[in-house]
GROMACS .gro file of C-alpha atoms in nm:
model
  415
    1UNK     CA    1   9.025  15.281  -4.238
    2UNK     CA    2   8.824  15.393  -3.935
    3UNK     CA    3   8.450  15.434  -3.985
    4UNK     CA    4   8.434  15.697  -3.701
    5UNK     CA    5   8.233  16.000  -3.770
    6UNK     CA    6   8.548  16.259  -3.686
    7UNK     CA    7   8.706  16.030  -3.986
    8UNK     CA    8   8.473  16.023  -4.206
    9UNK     CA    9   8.608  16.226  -4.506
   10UNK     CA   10   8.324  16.274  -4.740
   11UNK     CA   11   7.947  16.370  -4.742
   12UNK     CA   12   7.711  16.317  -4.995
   13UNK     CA   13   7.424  16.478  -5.079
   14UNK     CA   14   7.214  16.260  -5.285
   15UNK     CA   15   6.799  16.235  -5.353
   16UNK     CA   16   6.574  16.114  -5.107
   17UNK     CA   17   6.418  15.868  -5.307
   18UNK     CA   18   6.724  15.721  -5.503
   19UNK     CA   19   6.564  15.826  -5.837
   20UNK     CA   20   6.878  16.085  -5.942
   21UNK     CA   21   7.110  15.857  -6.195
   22UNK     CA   22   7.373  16.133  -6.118
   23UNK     CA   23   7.358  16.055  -5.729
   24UNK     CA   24   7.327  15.689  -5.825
   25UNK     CA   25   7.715  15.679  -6.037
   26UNK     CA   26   7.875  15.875  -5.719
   27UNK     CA   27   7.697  15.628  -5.471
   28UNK     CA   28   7.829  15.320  -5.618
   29UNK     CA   29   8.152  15.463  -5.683
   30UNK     CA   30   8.188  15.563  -5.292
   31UNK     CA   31   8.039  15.183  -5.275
   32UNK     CA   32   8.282  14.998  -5.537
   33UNK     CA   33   8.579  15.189  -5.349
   34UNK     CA   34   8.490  15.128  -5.007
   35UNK     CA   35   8.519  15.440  -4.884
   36UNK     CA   36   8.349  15.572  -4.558
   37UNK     CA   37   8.072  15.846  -4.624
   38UNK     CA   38   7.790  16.036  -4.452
   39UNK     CA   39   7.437  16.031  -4.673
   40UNK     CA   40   7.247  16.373  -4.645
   41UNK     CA   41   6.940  16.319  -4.809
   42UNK     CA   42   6.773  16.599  -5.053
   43UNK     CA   43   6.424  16.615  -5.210
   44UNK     CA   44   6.458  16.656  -5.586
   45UNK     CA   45   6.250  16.895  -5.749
   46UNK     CA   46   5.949  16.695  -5.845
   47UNK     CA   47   5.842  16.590  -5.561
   48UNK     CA   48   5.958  16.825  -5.259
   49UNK     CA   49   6.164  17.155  -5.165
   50UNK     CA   50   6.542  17.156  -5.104
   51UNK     CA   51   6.597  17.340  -4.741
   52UNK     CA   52   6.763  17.660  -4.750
   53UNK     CA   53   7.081  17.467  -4.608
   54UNK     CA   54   7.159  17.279  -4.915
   55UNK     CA   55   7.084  17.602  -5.140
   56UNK     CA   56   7.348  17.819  -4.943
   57UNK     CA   57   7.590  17.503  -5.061
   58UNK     CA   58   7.443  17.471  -5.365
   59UNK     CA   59   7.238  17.750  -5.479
   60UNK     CA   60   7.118  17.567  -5.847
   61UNK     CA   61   6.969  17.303  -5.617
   62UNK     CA   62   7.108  17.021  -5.861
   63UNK     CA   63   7.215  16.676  -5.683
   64UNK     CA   64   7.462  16.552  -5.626
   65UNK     CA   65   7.690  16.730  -5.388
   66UNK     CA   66   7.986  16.649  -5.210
   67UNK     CA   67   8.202  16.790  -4.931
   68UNK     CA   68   8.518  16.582  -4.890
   69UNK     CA   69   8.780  16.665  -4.686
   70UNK     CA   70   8.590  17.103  -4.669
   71UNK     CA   71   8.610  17.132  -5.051
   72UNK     CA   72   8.251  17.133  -5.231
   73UNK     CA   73   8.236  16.974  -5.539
   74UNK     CA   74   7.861  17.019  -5.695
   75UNK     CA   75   7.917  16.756  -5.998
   76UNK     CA   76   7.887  16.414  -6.020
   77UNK     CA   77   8.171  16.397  -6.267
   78UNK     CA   78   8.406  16.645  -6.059
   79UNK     CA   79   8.306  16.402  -5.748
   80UNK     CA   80   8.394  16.087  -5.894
   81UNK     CA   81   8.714  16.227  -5.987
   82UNK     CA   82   8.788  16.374  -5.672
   83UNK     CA   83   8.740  16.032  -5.506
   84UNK     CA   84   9.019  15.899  -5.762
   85UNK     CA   85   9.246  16.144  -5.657
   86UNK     CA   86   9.189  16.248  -5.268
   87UNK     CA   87   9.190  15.837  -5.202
   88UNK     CA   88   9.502  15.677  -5.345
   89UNK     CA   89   9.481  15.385  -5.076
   90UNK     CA   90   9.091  15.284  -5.181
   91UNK     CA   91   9.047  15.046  -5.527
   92UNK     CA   92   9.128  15.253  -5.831
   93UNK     CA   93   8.829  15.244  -6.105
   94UNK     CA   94   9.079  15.520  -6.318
   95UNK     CA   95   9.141  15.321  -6.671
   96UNK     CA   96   9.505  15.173  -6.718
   97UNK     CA   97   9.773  15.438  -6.876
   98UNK     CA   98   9.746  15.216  -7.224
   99UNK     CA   99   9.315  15.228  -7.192
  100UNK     CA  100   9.323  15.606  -7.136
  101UNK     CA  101   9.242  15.685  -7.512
  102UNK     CA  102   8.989  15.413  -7.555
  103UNK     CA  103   8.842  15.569  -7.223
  104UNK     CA  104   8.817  15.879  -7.392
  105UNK     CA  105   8.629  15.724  -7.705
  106UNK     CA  106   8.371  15.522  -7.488
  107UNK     CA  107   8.251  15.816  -7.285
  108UNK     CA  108   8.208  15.997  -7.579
  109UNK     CA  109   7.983  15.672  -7.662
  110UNK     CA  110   7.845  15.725  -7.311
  111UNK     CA  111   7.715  16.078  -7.432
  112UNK     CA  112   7.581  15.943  -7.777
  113UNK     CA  113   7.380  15.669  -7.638
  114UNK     CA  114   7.226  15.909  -7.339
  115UNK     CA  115   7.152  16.184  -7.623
  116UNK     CA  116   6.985  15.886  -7.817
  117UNK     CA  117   6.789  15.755  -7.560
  118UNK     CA  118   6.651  16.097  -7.451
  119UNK     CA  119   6.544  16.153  -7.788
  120UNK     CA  120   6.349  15.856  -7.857
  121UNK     CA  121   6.243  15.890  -7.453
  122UNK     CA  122   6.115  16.196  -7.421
  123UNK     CA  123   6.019  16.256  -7.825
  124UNK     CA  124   5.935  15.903  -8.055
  125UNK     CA  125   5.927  15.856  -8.417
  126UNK     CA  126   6.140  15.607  -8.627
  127UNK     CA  127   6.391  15.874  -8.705
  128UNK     CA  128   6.437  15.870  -8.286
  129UNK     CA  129   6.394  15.457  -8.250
  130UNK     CA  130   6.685  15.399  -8.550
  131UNK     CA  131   6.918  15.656  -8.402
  132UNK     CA  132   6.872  15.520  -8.054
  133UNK     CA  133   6.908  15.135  -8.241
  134UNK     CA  134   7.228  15.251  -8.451
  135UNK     CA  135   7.412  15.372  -8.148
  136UNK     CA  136   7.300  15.079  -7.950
  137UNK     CA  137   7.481  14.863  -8.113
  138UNK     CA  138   7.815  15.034  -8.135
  139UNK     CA  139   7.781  14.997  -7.759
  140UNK     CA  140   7.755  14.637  -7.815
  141UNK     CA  141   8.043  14.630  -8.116
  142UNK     CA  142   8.238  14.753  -7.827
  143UNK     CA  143   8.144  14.547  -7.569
  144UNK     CA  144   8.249  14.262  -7.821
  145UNK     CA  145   8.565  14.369  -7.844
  146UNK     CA  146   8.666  14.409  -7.477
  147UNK     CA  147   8.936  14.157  -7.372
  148UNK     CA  148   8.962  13.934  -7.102
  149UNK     CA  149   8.632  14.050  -6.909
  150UNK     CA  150   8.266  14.154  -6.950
  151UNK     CA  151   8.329  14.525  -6.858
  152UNK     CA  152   8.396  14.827  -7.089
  153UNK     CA  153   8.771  14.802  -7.080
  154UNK     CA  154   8.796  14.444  -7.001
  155UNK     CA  155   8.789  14.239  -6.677
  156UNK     CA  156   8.784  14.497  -6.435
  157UNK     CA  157   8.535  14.749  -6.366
  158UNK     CA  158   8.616  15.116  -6.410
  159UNK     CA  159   8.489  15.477  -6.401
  160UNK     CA  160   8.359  15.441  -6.768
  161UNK     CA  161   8.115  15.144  -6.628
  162UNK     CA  162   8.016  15.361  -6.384
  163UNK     CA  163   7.922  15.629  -6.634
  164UNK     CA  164   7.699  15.379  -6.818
  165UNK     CA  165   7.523  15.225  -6.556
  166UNK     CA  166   7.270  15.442  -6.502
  167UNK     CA  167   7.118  15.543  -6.811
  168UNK     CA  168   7.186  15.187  -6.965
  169UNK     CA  169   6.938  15.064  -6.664
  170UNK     CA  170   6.681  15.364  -6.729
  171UNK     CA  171   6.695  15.298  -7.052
  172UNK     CA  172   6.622  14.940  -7.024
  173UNK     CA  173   6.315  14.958  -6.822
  174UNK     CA  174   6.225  15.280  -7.023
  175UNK     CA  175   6.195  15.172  -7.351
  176UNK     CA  176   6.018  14.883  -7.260
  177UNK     CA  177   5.761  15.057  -7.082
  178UNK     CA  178   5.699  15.326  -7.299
  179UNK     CA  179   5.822  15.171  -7.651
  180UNK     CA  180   5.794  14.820  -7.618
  181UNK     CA  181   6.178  14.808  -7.695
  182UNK     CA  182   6.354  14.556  -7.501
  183UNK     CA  183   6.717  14.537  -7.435
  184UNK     CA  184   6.807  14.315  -7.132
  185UNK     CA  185   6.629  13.991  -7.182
  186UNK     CA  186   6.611  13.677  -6.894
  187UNK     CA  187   6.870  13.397  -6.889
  188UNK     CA  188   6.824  13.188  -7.181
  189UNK     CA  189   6.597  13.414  -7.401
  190UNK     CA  190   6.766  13.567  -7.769
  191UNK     CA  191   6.882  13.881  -7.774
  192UNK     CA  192   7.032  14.127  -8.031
  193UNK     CA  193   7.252  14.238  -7.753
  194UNK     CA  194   7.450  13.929  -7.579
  195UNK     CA  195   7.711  14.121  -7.468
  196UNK     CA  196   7.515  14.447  -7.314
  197UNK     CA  197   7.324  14.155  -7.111
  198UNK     CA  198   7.704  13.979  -7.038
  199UNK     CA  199   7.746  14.354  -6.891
  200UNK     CA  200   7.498  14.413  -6.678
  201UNK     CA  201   7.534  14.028  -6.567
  202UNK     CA  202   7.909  14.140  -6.471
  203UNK     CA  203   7.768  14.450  -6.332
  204UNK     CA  204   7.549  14.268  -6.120
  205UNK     CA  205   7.798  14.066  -5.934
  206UNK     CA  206   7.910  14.384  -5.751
  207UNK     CA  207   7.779  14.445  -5.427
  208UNK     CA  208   7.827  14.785  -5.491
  209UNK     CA  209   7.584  14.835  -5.778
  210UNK     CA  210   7.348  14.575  -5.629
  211UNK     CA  211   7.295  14.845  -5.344
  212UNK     CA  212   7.199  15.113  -5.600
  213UNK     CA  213   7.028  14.906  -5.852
  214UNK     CA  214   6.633  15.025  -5.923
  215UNK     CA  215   6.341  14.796  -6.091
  216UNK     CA  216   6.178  14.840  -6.376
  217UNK     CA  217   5.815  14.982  -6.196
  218UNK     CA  218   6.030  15.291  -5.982
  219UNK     CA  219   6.229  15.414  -6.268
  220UNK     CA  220   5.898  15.410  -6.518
  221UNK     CA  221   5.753  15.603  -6.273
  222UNK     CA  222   6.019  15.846  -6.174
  223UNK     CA  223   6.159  15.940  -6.505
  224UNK     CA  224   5.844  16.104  -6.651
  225UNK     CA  225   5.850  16.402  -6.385
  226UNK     CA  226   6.230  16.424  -6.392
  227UNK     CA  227   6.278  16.431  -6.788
  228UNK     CA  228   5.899  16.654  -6.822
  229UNK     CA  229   5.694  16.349  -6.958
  230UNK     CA  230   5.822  16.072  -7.178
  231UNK     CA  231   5.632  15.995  -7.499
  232UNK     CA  232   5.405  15.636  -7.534
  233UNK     CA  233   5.381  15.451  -7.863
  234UNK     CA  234   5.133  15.191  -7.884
  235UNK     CA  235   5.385  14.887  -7.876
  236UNK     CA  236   5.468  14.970  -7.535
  237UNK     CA  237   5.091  14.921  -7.416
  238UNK     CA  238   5.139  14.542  -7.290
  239UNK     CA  239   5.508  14.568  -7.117
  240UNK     CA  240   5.348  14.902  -6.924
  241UNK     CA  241   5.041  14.675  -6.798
  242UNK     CA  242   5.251  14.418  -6.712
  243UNK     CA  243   5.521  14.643  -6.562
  244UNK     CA  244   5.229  14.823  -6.353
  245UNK     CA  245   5.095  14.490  -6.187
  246UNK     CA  246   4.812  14.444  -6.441
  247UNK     CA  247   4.816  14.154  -6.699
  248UNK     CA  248   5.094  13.975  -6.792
  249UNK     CA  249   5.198  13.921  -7.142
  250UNK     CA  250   4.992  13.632  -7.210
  251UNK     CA  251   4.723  13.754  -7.085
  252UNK     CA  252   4.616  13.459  -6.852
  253UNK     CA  253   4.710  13.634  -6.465
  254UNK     CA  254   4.826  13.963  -6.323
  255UNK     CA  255   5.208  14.019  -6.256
  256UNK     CA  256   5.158  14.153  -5.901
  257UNK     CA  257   4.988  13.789  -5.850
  258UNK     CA  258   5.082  13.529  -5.623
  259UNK     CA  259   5.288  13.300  -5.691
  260UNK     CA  260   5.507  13.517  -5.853
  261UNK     CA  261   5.647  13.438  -6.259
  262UNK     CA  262   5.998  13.450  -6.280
  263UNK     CA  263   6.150  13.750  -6.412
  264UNK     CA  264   5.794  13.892  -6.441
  265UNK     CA  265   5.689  13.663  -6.707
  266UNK     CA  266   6.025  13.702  -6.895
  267UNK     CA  267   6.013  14.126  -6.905
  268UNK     CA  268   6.287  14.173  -6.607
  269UNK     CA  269   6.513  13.949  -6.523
  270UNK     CA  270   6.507  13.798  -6.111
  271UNK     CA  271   6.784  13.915  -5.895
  272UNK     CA  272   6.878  13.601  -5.830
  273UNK     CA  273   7.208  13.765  -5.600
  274UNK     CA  274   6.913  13.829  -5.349
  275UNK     CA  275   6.882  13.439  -5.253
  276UNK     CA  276   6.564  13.260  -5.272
  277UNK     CA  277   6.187  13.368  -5.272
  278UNK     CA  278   6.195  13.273  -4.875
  279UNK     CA  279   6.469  13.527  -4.811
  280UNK     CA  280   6.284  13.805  -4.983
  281UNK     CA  281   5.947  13.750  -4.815
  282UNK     CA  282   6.160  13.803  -4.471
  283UNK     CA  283   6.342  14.108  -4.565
  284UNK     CA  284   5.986  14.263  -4.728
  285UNK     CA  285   5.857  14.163  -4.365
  286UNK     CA  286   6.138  14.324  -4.160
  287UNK     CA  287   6.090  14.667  -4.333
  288UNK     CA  288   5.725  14.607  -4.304
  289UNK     CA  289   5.766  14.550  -3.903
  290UNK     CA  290   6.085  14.788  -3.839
  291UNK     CA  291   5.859  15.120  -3.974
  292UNK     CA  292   5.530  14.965  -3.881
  293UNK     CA  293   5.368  15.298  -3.736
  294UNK     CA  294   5.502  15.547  -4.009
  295UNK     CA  295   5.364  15.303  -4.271
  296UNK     CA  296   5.033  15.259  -4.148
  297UNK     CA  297   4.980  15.627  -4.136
  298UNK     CA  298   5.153  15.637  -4.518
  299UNK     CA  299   4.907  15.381  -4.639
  300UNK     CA  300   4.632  15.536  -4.514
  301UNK     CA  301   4.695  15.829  -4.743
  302UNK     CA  302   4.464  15.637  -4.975
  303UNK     CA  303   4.174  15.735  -4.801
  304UNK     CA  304   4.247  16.058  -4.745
  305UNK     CA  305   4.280  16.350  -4.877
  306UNK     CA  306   4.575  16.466  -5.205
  307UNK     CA  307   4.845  16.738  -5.066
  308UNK     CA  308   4.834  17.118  -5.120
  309UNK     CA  309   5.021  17.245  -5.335
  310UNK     CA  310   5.032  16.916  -5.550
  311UNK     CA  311   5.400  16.764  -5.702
  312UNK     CA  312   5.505  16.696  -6.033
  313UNK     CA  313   5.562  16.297  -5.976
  314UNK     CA  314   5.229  16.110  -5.973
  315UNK     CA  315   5.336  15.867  -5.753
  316UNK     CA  316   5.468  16.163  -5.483
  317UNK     CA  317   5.240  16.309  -5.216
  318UNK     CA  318   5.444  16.464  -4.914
  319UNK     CA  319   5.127  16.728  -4.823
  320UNK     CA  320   4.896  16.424  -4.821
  321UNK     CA  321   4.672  16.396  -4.518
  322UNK     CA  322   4.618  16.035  -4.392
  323UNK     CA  323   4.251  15.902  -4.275
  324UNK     CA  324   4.268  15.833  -3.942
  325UNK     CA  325   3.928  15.625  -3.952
  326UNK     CA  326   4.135  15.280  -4.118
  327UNK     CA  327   4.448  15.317  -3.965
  328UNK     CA  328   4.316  15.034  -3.730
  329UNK     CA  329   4.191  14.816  -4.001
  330UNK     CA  330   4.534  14.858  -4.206
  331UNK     CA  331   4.714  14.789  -3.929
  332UNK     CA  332   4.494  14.482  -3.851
  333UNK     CA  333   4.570  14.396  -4.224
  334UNK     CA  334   4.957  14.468  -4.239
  335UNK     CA  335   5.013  14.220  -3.942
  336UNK     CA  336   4.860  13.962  -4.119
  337UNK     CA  337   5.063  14.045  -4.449
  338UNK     CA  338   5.361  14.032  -4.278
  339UNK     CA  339   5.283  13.688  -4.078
  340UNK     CA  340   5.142  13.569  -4.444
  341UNK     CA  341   5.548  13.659  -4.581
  342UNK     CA  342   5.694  13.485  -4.289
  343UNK     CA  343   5.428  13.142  -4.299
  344UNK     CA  344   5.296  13.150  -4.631
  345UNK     CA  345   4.934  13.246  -4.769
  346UNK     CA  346   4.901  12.831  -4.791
  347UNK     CA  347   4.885  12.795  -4.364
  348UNK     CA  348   4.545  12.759  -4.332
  349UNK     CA  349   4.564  12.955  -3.967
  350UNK     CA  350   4.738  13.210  -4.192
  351UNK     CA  351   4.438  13.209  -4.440
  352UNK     CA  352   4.143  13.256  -4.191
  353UNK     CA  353   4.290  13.476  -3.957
  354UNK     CA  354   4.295  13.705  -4.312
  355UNK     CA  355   3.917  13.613  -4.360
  356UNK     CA  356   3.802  13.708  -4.067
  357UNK     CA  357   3.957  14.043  -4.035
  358UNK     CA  358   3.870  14.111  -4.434
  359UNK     CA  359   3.466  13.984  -4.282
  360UNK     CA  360   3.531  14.249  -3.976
  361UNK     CA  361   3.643  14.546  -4.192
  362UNK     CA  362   3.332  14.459  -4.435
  363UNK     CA  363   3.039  14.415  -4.154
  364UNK     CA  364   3.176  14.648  -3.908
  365UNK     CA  365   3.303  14.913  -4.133
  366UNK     CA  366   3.036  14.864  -4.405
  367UNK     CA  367   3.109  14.895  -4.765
  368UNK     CA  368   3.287  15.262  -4.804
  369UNK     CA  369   3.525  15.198  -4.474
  370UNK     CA  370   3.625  14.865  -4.668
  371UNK     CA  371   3.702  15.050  -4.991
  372UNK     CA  372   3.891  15.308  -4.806
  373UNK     CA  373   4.094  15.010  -4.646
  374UNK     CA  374   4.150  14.833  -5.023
  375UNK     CA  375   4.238  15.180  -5.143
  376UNK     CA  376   4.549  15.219  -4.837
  377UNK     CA  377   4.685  14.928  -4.929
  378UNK     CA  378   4.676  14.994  -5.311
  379UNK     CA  379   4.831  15.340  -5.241
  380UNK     CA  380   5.105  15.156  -5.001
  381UNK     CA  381   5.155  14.864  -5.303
  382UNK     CA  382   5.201  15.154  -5.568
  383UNK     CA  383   5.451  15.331  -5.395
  384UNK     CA  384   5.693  15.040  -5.270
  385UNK     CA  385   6.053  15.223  -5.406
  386UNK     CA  386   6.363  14.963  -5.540
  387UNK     CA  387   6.593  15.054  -5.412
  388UNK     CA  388   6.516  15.301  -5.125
  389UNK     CA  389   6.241  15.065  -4.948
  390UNK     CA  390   6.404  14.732  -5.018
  391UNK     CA  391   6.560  14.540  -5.306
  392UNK     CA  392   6.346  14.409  -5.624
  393UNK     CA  393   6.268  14.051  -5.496
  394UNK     CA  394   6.125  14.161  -5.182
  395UNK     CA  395   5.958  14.449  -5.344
  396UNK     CA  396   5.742  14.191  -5.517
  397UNK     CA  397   5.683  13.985  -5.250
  398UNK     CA  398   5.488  14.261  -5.044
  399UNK     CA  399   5.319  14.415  -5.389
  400UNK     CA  400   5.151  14.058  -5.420
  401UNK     CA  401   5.068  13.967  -5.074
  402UNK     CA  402   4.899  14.352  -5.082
  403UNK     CA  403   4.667  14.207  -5.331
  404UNK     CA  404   4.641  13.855  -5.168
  405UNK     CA  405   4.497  14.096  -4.880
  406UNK     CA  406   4.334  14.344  -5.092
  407UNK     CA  407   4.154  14.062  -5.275
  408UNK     CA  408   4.021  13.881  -4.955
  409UNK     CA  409   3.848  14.191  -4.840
  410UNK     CA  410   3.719  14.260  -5.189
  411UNK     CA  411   3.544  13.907  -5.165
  412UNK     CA  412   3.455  14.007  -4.838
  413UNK     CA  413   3.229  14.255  -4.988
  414UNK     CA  414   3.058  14.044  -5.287
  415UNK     CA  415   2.972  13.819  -5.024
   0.00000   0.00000   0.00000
């Protein structure tokens, strides 16, 4: 089918950010069915305005939208059934005529186990935990019983996986961050769920939801000013430090650390689909290089001064002003971060050429210039997005050379 722009049939209208789980099930179904589509990207409401263009198309302002073939369709369920119907030629994710009922029964499920999750989420208490549990594992009872595959309905994936997907990854890196309730464990760990993980291993061998997948860091952060706050309990405490880059579970190093645990210190598990740690320092350098401008004028946000009128998500700053002052010395420091990716913190010419502009920032700067320079590249480090910047291993790679940067200029200054 021709990828022209006259022939493209369909637009979407999904978040900027790729935080919206609704936008996220249309996206990989456009993905999983190959079928050509224009993105038009929309703030949500936490952290931005919708232009009066989308309103007049949508005038709730809920995402996502879609315009295929002049017909609106404002919901992601109406969408992904459109798709089925308007594009008989594309893969079919519709159940078979003899799955139809047990369709019907797991979206139900679908419903139950989002309704759970929300209420344990967004409220707590063991009433909330044992209802979430219960329903939990008739998701797994069911997964057990699927024949011939690792997908709802067997060895093909279909619109009811699709349904899933989303809130079964939210809740994932939700409950461990908030709760300290873990679901999807790393390759040879026990589980009480073996065949959720068999799912989302299945589910991970499709390019399609590799594209869309999100890490464990974005969604904790973008779910509280979506859902209105989620609630902490205290068992959650060590996943969220480790999670955020601070200590790892044992205690012994920090997460965001190089070298790098595998599947942060058994929390999340790798992406191993990515390839190897070499391939994900050189895509976390290309973005780095490809929007080198923009994102030294982004990181320097950190040492300047917080947006009027503010936004709900903490991590969200569109009205931010940058300071100007650093945005030599980050730029000094980004080159070397992204040479350090591509060479390796080891290379000794590598190493001093990041001493001596961590020494320059220090002695010719002074002590609050270098602070404002740490605090830029903390501010970049915190607000590296899976998947809208770059994909989960790469992601990790530039969070920990940050710090391997950050760090030299901080011993720069106790010098």
């Amino acid at each position: 089918e021709s990828n022209s722009e006259s022939d493209i049939r369909v637009t979407l209208y999904r978040d900027s950010a790729s935080w919206c789980p609704y936008c996220q099930k249309v996206w990989t179904t456009l993905e999983e069915k190959r079928i050509p589509y224009k993105v038009e990207k929309i703030n949500m409401r936490c952290y931005g305005d919708k232009p009066s263009s989308f309103l007049r198309l949508q005038p709730n302002g809920n995402i996502p939208v879609a315009i295929i073939d002049g017909t609106i369709y404002n919901q992601s369920n109406d969408i992904m059934s459109a798709l089925e119907t308007l594009f008989p030629d594309h893969k079919s994710l519709s159940p078979k005529d003899e799955d139809r009922a047990k369709a019907s029964e797991l979206l139900r499920l679908e419903r139950n186990i989002f309704g759970a999750w929300m209420y344990w989420l967004t409220g707590g208490g063991d009433r909330s935990k044992a209802d979430f549990i219960s329903t939990l594992e008739v998701v797994e009872r069911e997964l057990q019983k699927s024949k011939g595959g690792d997908f709802f309905l067997g060895k093909d994936v279909t619109l009811v996986d699709m349904m899933f997907a989303p809130f079964l990854e939210r809740a994932c890196a939700s409950l461990l961050f908030f709760k300290g309730y873990q679901i999807r464990v790393a390759p040879g760990q026990p589980t009480n769920f073996p065949a959720v993980n068999r799912w989302f291993d299945a589910m991970e061998q499709l390019e399609s939801y590799q594209l869309t997948k999100s890490d464990y860091y974005t969604h904790c952060w973008d779910l509280p000013p979506q859902l209105g706050g989620c609630t902490y309990e205290k068992g959650g405490e060590p996943y969220e430090r480790a999670i955020n880059g601070g200590l790892t579970l044992d205690g012994t190093r920090e997460s965001w650390a190089l070298p790098l645990e595998p599947h942060l210190g058994g929390l999340e598990p790798d992406w191993n689909w990515c390839g190897d740690e070499s391939a994900a320092r050189r895509e976390a350098a290309d973005r780095l290089v490809a929007n080198h401008k923009n994102i030294v004028m982004f990181a320097a946000r950190g040492a300047g001064r917080k947006g009027s009128p503010p936004v709900m998500a903490a991590l969200s700053d569109p009205n931010a002003k940058p300071n100007e002052d650093v945005t030599n010395a980050v730029d000094a420091v980004l080159r070397v971060v992204s040479t350090a990716m591509l060479e390796g913190t080891e290379n000794g010419e590598v190493e001093q050429t990041m001493l001596d502009v961590a020494n320059a920032v220090v002695q010719e700067g002074g002590i609050e210039y270098a602070d404002g320079v740490v605090a830029s590249l903390a501010y970049l480090r915190d607000r590296i997005g899976v998947p809208r910047d770059m994909r989960l291993p790469a992601a990790m790679q530039l969070r920990a050379h940050l710090n391997w940067a950050a760090g030299k200029i901080l011993n720069a200054q106790d010098a």
